[in-house]
Short mmCIF file of C-alpha atoms (C1' of nucleotides) in Angstrom, two decimals:
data_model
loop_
_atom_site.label_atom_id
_atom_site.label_comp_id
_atom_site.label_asym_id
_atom_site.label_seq_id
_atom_site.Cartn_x
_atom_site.Cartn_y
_atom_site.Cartn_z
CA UNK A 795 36.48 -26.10 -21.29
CA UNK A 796 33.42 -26.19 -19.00
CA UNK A 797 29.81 -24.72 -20.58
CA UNK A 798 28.37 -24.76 -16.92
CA UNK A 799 29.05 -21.57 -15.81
CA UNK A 800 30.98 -21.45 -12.13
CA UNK A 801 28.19 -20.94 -9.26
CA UNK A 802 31.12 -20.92 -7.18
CA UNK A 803 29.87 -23.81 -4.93
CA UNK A 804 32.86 -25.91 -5.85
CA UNK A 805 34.51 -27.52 -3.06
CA UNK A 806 32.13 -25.23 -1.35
CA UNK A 807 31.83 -26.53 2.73
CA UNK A 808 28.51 -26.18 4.90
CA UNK A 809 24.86 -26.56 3.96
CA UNK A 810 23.94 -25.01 0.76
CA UNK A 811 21.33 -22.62 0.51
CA UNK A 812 18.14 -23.65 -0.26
CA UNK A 813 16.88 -22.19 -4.25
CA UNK A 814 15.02 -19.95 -4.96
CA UNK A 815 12.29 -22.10 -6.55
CA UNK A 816 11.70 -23.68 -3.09
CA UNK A 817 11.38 -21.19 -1.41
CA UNK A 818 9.07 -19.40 -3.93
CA UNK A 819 6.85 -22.86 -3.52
CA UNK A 820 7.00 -22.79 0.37
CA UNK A 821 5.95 -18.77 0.51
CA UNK A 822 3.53 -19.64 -2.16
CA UNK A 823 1.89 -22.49 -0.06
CA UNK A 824 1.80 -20.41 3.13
CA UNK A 825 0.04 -17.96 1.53
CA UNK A 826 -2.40 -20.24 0.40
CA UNK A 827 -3.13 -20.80 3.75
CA UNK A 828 -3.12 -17.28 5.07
CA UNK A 829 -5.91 -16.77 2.22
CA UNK A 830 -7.88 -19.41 3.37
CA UNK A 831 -7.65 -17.78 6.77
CA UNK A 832 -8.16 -14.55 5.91
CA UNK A 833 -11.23 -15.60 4.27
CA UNK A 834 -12.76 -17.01 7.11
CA UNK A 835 -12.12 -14.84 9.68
CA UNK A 836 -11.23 -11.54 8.25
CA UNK A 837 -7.61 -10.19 8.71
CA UNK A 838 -8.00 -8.03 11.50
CA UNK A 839 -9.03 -11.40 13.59
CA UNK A 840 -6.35 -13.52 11.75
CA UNK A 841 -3.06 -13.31 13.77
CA UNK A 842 0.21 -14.08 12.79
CA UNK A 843 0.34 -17.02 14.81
CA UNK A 844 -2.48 -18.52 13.04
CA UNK A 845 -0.65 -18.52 10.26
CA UNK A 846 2.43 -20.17 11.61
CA UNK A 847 0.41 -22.91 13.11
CA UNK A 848 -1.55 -23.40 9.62
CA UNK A 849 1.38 -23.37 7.83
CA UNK A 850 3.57 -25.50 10.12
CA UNK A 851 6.19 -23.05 10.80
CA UNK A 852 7.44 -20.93 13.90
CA UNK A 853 6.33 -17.33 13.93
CA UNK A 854 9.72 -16.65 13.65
CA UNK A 855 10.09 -18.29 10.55
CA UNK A 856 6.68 -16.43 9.53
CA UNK A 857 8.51 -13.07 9.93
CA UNK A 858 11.43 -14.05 8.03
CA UNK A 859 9.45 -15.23 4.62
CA UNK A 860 6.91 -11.83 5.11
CA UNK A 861 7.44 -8.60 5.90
CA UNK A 862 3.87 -8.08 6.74
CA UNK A 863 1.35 -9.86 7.69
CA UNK A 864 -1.02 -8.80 4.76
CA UNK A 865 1.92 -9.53 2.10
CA UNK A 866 0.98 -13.17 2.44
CA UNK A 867 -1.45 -12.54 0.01
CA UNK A 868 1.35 -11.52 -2.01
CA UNK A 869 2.64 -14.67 -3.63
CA UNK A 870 -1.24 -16.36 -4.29
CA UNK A 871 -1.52 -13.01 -6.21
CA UNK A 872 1.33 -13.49 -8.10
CA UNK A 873 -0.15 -16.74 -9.57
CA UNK A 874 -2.58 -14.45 -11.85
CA UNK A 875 -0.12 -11.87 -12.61
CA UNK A 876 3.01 -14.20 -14.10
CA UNK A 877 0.07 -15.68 -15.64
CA UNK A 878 -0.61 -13.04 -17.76
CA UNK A 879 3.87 -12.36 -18.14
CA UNK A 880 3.42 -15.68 -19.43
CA UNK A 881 1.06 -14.50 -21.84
CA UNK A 882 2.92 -11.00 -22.81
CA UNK A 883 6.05 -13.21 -23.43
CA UNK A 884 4.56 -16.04 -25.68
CA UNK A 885 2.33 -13.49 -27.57
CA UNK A 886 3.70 -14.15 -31.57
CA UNK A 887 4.09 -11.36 -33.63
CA UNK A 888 1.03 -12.63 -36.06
CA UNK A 889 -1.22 -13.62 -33.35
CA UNK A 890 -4.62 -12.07 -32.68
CA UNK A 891 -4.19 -11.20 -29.13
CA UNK A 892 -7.59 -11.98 -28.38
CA UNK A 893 -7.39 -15.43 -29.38
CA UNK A 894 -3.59 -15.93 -27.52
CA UNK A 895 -5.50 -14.80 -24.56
CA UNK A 896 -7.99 -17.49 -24.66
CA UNK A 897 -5.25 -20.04 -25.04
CA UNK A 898 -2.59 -19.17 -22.73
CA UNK A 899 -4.00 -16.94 -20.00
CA UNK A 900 -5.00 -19.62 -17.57
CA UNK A 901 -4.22 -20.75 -14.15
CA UNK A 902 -5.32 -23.48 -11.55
CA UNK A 903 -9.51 -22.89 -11.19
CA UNK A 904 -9.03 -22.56 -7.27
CA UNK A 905 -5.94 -20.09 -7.09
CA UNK A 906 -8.35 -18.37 -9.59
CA UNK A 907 -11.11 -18.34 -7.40
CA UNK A 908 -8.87 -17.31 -4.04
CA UNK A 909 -7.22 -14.43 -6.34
CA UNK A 910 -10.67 -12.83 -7.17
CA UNK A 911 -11.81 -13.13 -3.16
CA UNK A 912 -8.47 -11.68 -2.27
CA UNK A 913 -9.52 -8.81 -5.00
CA UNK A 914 -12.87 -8.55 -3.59
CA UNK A 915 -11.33 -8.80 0.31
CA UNK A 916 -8.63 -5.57 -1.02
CA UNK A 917 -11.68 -3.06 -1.26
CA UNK A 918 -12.23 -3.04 2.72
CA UNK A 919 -9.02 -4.26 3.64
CA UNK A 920 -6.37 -1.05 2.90
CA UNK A 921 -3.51 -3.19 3.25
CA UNK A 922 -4.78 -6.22 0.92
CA UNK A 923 -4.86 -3.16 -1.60
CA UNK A 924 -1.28 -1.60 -1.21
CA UNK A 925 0.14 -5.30 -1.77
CA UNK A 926 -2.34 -5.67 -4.85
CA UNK A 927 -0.95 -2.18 -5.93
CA UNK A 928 2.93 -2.86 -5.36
CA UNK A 929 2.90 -6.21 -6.58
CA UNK A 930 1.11 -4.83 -10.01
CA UNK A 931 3.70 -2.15 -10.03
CA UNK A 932 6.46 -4.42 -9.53
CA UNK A 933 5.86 -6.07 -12.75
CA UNK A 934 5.87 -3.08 -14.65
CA UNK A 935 8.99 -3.61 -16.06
CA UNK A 936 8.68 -7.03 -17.37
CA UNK A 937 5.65 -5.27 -19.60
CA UNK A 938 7.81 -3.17 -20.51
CA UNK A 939 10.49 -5.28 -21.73
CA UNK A 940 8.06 -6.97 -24.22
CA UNK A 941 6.14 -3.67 -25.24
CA UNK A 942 10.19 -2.28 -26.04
CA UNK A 943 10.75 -5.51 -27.86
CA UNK A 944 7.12 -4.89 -29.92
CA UNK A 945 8.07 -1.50 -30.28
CA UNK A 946 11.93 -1.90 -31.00
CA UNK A 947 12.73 0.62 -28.47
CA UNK A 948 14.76 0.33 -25.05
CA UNK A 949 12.91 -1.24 -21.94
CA UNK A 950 13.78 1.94 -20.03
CA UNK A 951 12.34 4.43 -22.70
CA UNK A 952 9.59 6.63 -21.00
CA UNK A 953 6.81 6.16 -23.78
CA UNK A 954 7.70 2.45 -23.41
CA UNK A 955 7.14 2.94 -19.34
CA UNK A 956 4.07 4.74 -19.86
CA UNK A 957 2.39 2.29 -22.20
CA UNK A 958 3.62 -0.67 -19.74
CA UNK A 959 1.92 1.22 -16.77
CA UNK A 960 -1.32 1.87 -19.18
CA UNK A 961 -1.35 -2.05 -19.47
CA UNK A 962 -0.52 -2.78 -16.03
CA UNK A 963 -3.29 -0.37 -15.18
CA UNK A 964 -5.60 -2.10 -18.16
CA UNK A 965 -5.39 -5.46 -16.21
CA UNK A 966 -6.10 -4.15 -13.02
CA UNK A 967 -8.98 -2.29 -13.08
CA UNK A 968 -10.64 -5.56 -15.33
CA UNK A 969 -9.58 -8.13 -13.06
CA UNK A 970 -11.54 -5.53 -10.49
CA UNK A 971 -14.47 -5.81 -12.48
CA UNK A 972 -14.30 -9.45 -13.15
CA UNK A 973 -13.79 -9.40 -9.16
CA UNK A 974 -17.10 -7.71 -8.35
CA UNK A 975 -18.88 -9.25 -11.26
CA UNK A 976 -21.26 -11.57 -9.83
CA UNK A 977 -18.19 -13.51 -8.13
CA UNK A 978 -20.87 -16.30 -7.68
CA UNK A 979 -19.46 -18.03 -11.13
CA UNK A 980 -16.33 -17.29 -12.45
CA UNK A 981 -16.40 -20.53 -14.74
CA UNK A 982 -19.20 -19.17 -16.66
CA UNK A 983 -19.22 -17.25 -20.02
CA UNK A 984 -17.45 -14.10 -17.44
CA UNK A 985 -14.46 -15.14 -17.85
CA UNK A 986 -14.43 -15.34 -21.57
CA UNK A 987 -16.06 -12.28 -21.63
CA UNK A 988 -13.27 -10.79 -18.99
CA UNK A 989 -10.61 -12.24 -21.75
CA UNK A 990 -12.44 -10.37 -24.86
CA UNK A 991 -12.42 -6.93 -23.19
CA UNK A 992 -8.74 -7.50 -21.81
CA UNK A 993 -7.25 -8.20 -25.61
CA UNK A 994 -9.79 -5.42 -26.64
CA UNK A 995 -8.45 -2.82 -24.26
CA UNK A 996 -4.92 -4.19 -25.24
CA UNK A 997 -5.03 -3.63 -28.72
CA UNK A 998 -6.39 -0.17 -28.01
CA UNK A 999 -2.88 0.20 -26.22
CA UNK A 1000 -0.77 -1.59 -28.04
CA UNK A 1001 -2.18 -0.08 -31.48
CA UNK A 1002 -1.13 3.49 -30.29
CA UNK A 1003 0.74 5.53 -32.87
CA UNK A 1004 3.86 6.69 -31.30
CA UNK A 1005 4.56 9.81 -30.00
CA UNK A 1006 5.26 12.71 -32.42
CA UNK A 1007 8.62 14.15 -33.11
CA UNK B 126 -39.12 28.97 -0.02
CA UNK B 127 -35.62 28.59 1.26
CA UNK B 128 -33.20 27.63 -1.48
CA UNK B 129 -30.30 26.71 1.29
CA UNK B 130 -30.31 22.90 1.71
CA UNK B 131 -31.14 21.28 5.35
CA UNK B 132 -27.97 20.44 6.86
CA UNK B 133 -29.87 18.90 9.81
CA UNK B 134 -28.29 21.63 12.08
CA UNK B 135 -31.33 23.48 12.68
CA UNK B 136 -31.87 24.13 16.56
CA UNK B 137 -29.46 21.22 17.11
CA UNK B 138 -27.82 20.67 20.45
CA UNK B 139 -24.13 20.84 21.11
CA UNK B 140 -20.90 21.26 20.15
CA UNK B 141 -20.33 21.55 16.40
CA UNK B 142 -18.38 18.59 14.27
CA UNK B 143 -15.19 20.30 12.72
CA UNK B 144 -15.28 21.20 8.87
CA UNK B 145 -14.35 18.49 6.49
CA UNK B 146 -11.99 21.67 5.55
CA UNK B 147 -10.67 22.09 8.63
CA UNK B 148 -9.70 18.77 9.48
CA UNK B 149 -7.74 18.38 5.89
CA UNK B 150 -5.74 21.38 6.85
CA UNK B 151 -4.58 19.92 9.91
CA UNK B 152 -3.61 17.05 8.57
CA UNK B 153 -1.84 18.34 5.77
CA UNK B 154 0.13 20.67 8.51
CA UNK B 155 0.75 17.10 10.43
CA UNK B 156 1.83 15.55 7.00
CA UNK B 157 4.49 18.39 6.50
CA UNK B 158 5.75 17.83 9.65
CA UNK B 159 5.99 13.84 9.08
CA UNK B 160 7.77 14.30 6.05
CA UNK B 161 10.30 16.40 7.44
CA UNK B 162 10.92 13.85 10.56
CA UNK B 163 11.21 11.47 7.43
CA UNK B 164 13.67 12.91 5.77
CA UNK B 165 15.78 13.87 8.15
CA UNK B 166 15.75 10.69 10.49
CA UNK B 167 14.05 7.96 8.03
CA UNK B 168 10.83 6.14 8.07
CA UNK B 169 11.78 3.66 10.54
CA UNK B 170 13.86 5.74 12.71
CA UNK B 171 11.12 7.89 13.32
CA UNK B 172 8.22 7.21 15.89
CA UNK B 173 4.39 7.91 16.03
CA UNK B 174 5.30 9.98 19.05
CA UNK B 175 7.69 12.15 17.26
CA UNK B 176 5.27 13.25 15.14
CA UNK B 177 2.77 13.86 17.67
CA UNK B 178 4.96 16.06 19.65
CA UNK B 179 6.36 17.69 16.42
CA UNK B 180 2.51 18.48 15.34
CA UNK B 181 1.61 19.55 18.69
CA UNK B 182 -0.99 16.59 19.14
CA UNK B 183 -1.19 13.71 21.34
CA UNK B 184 -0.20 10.59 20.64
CA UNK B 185 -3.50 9.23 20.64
CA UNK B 186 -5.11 11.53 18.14
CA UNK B 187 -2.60 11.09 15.67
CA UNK B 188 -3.91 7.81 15.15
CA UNK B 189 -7.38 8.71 15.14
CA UNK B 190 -6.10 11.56 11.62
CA UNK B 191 -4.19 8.63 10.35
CA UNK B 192 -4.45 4.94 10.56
CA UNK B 193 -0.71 4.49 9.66
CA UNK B 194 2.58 6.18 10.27
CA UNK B 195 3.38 5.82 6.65
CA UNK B 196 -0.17 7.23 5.83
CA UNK B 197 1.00 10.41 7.42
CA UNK B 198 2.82 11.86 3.91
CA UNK B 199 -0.46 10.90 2.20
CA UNK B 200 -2.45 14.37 2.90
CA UNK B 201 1.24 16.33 1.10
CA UNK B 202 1.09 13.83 -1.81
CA UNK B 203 -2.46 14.65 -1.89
CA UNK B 204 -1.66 18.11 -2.94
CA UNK B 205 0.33 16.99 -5.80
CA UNK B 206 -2.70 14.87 -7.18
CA UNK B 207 -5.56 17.84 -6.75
CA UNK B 208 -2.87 20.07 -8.70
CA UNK B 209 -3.32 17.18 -11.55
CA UNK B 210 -7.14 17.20 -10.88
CA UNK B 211 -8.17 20.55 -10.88
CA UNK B 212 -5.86 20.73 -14.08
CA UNK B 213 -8.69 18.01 -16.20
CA UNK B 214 -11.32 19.72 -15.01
CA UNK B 215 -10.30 23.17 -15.69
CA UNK B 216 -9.12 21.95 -19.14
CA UNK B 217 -11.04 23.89 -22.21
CA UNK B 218 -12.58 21.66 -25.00
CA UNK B 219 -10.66 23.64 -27.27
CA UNK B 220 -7.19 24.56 -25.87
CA UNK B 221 -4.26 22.26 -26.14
CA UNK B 222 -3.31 20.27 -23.50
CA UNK B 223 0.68 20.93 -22.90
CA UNK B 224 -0.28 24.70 -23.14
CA UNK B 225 -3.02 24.48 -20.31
CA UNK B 226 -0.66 22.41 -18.34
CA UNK B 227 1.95 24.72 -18.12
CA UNK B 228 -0.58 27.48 -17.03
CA UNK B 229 -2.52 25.59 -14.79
CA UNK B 230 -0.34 22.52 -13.35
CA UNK B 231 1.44 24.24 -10.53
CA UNK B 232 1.60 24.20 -6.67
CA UNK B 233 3.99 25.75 -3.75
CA UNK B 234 7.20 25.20 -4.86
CA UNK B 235 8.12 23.77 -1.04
CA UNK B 236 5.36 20.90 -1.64
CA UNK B 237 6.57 20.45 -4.44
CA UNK B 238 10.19 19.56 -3.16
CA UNK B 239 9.17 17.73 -0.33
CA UNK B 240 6.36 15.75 -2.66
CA UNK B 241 9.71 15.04 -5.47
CA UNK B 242 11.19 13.62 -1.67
CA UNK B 243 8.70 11.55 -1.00
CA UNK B 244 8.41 9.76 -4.23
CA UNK B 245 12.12 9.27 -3.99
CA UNK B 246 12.65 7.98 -0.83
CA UNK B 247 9.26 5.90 -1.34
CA UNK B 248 11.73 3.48 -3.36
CA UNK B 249 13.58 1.96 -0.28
CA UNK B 250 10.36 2.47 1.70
CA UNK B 251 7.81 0.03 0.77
CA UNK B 252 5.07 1.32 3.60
CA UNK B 253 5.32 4.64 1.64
CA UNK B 254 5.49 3.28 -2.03
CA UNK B 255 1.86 1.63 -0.78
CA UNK B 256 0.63 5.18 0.22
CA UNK B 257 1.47 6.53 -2.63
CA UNK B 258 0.04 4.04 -5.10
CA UNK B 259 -3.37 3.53 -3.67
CA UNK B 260 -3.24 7.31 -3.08
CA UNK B 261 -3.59 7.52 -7.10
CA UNK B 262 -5.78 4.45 -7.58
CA UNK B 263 -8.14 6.92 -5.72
CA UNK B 264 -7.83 9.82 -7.58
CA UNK B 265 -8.91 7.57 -10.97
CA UNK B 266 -13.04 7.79 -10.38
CA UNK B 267 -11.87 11.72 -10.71
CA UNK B 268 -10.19 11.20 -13.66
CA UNK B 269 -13.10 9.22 -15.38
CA UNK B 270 -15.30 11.47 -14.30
CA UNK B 271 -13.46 14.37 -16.14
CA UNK B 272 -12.73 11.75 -19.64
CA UNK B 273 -16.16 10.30 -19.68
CA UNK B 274 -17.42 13.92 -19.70
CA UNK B 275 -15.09 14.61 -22.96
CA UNK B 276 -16.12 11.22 -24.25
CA UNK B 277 -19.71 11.49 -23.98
CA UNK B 278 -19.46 8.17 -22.16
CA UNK B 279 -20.74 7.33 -18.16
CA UNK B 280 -17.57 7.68 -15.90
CA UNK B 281 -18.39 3.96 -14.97
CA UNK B 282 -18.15 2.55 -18.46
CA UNK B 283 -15.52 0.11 -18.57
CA UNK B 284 -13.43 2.03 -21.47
CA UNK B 285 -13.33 5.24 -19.59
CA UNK B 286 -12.30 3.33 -16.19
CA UNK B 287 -9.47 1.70 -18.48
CA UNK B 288 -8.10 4.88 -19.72
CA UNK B 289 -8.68 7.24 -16.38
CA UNK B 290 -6.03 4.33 -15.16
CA UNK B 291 -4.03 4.54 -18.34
CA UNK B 292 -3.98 8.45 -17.79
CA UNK B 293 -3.28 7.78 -14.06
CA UNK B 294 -0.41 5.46 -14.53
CA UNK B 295 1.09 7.92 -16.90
CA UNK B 296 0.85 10.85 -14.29
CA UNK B 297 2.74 8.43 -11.77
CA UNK B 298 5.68 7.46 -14.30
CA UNK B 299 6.65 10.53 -15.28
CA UNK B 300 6.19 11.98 -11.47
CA UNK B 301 8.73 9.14 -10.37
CA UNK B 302 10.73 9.90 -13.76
CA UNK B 303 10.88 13.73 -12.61
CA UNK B 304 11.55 12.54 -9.26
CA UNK B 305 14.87 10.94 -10.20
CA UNK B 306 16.10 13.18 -12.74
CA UNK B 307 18.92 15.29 -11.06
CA UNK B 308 16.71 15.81 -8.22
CA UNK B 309 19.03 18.77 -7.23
CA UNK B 310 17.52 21.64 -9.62
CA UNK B 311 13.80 21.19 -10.34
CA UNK B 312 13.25 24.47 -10.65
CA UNK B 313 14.78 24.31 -13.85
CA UNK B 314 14.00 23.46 -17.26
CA UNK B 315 13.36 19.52 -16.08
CA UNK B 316 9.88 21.03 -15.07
CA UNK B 317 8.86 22.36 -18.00
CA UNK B 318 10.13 18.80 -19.96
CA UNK B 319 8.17 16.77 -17.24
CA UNK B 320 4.91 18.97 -18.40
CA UNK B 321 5.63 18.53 -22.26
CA UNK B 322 6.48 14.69 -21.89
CA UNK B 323 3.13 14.29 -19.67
CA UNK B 324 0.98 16.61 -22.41
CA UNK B 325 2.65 14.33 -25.45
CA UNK B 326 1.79 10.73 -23.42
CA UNK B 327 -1.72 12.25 -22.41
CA UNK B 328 -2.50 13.11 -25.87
CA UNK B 329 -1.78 9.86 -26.97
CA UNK B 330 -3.82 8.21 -24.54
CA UNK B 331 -6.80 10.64 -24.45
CA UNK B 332 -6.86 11.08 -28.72
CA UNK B 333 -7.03 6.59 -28.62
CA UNK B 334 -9.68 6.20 -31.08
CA UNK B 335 -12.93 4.01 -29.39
CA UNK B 336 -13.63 0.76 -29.10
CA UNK B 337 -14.57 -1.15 -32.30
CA UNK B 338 -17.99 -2.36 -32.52
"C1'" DC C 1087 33.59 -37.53 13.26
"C1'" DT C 1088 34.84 -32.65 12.72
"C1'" DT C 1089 34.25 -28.43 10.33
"C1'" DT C 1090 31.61 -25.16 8.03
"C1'" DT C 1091 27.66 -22.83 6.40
"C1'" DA C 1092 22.54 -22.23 6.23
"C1'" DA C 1093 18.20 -22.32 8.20
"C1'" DT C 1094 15.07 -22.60 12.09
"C1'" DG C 1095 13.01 -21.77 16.68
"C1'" DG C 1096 12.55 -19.51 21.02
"C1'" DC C 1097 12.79 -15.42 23.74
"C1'" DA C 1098 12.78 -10.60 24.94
"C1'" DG C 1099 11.54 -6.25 23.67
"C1'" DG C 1100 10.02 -2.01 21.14
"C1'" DG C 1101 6.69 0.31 18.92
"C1'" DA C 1102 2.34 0.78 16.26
"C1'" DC C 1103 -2.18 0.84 17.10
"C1'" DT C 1104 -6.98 0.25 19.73
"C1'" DG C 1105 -10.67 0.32 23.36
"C1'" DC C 1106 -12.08 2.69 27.07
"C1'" DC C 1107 -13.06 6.47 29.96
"C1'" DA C 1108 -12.63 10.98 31.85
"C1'" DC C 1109 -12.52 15.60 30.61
"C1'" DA C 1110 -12.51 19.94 27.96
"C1'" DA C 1111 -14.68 22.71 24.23
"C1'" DA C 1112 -18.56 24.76 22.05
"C1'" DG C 1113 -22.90 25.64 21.12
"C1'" DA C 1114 -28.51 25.63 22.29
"C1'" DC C 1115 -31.81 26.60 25.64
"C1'" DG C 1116 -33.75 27.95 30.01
"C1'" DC D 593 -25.76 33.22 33.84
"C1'" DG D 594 -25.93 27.91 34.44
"C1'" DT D 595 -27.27 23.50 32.45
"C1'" DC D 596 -27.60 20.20 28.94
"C1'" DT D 597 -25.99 18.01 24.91
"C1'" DT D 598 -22.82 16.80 21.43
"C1'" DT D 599 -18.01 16.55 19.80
"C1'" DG D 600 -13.16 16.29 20.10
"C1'" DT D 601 -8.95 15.36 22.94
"C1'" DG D 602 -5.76 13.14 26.19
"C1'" DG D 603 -4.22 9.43 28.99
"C1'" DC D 604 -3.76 4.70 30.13
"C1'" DA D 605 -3.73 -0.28 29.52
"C1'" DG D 606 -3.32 -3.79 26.53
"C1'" DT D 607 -2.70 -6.46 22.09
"C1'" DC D 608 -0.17 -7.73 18.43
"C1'" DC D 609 3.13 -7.03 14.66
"C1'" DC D 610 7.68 -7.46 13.93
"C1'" DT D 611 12.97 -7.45 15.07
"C1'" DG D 612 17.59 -8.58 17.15
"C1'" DC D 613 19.88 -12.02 19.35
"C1'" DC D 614 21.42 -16.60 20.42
"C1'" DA D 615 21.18 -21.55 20.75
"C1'" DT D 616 20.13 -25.48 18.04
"C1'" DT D 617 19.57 -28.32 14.10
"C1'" DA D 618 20.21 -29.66 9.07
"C1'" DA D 619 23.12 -30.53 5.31
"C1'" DA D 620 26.99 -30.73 3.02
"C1'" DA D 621 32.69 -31.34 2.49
"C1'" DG D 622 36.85 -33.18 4.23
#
DNA sequence: CTTTTAATGGCAGGGACTGCCACAAAGACG
DNA sequence: CGTCTTTGTGGCAGTCCCTGCCATTAAAAG
């Protein structure tokens, strides 16, 4: 018998559709390029047409990838955050989190830097926020799949949900501050600094005695 | 000498700018009216000139009280948060938390429905979802306010900022929990259990021992 | 090549907003 | 009282975000 499990595409006619991976690369390279734009002119001034162009697709196509036009920040964001799922999920039971951090939270040095001005961009810019917000929100669950496995308790248990959200929340408001901290130099001594109070604040959360019968 | 502050208004000229107190009112008596439209047509079916008419405003100064459609259910969501608020700062250093809850933690049961509705339908409706999350992400410098207070720390000390968004997050899980349990009755005992859980997960966060050194 | 399915592009249109201006409301001052 | 000054409202035109629809093209199988 077969181990590959049936996708169903045999004998299948037409065109096949294209996977998901591409089309995660192709949103994520737009939205490179709506950053870039976004940055130079504001978004207000940047229309969605600007994007097409700069991306090298029709509007139409534009509209079809994004719902909005500020969710184009949405999948350059996403860079930092599966950065840190990455982490979560690699963490070893024995590890020090603080020195796991150092080793595995990293990312490309220029998505870095365009994640921070998108951060920075969010505080004026009401709809850069919400997508900040709902995009932290929707990995909420992930966190809480590890922090159940950590915990031995189900993904869906609501002290499980809570202490995902209190991480979720943890990251946010410190990428904020590493944001709005002297943005000038991120490759300094900041970021290593950013990383110590993240697994600090983390093992504050993580250490928490669980809830009382 | 007077001990009333200058508001600037001596002998000035012209007609009077409305109360800060005013204008909330009327836009939480918009809001009411939004969320109705929303829940009995949908968010999309429903247009910015519905809700004018259904207010009793124009058109045009709807969008000068709210710079979104969506935005429109923020000023009844609001009421759910300044329940939460006045709730940590009416909070005795001495009395126990679920207790002073359950005394203080209430509002009009018919925002209270209508807030459960929003949350709810806020899951198929991403605009509102966005309201609703940066709506909290604003109450936080409230929060940390209140915890720095009881943690002898400044309300703009990292830690506290951490853990007014741990406290935050909380608030919102167990809102969406109590949202989506059984919607049907919660004037039953699923409001008391929402206050206990929140009491037991706020303890937890707010008795976290401090940083190490 | 034909058939079939998936993806794209163009076009028309609705609806969310905004800038602008005229006008009404509300008070101070003569 | 009328006039002046400031503030809020309504109406209108216009821009742009975004969607539904259809024709066209791309990529496979037969």
């Amino acid at each position: 018998m077969s181990t590959a499990p049936d996708d169903g595409s045999a004998g299948r006619r037409g065109r096949p559709p294209v996977t998901e991976e591409e089309r995660r690369r192709r949103r994520l390279e737009i939205s490179r390029q709506a950053v870039a734009l976004f940055r130079e002119h504001g978004v207000a001034e940047t229309t969605g047409e600007q994007i097409a162009r700069a991306a090298g697709v029709s509007e139409r196509t534009l509209w079809r990838l994004f719902r909005t036009k500020e969710s184009c920040v949405e999948p350059l964001l996403s860079v930092s955050l599966d950065a840190f799922v990455h982490v979560l999920r690699s963490w070893p039971e024995s590890a020090e989190l603080g020195e796991h951090l150092r080793a595995a939270y990293v990312m490309p040095p220029e998505d870095l830097e365009a994640v921070l001005a998108v951060v920075r961009m969010s505080r004026d810019e009401p709809g850069v926020r919400a997508v900040w917000l709902v995009l932290h929100e929707r990995a909420e669950p992930v966190f809480a799949a590890a922090l159940g496995q950590r915990l031995g308790l189900p993904a869906d248990d609501l002290t499980v949900l809570v202490r995902a959200a209190a991480v979720n929340a943890a990251l946010r408001v410190l990428s904020d501050a590493l944001a709005w901290s002297d943005g000038a130099d991120p490759s300094s001594g900041m970021l290593d600094e950013h990383r110590d109070r993240l697994a600090e604040e983390l093992r504050a959360l993580t250490e928490l005695p669980a809830r009382r019968p």
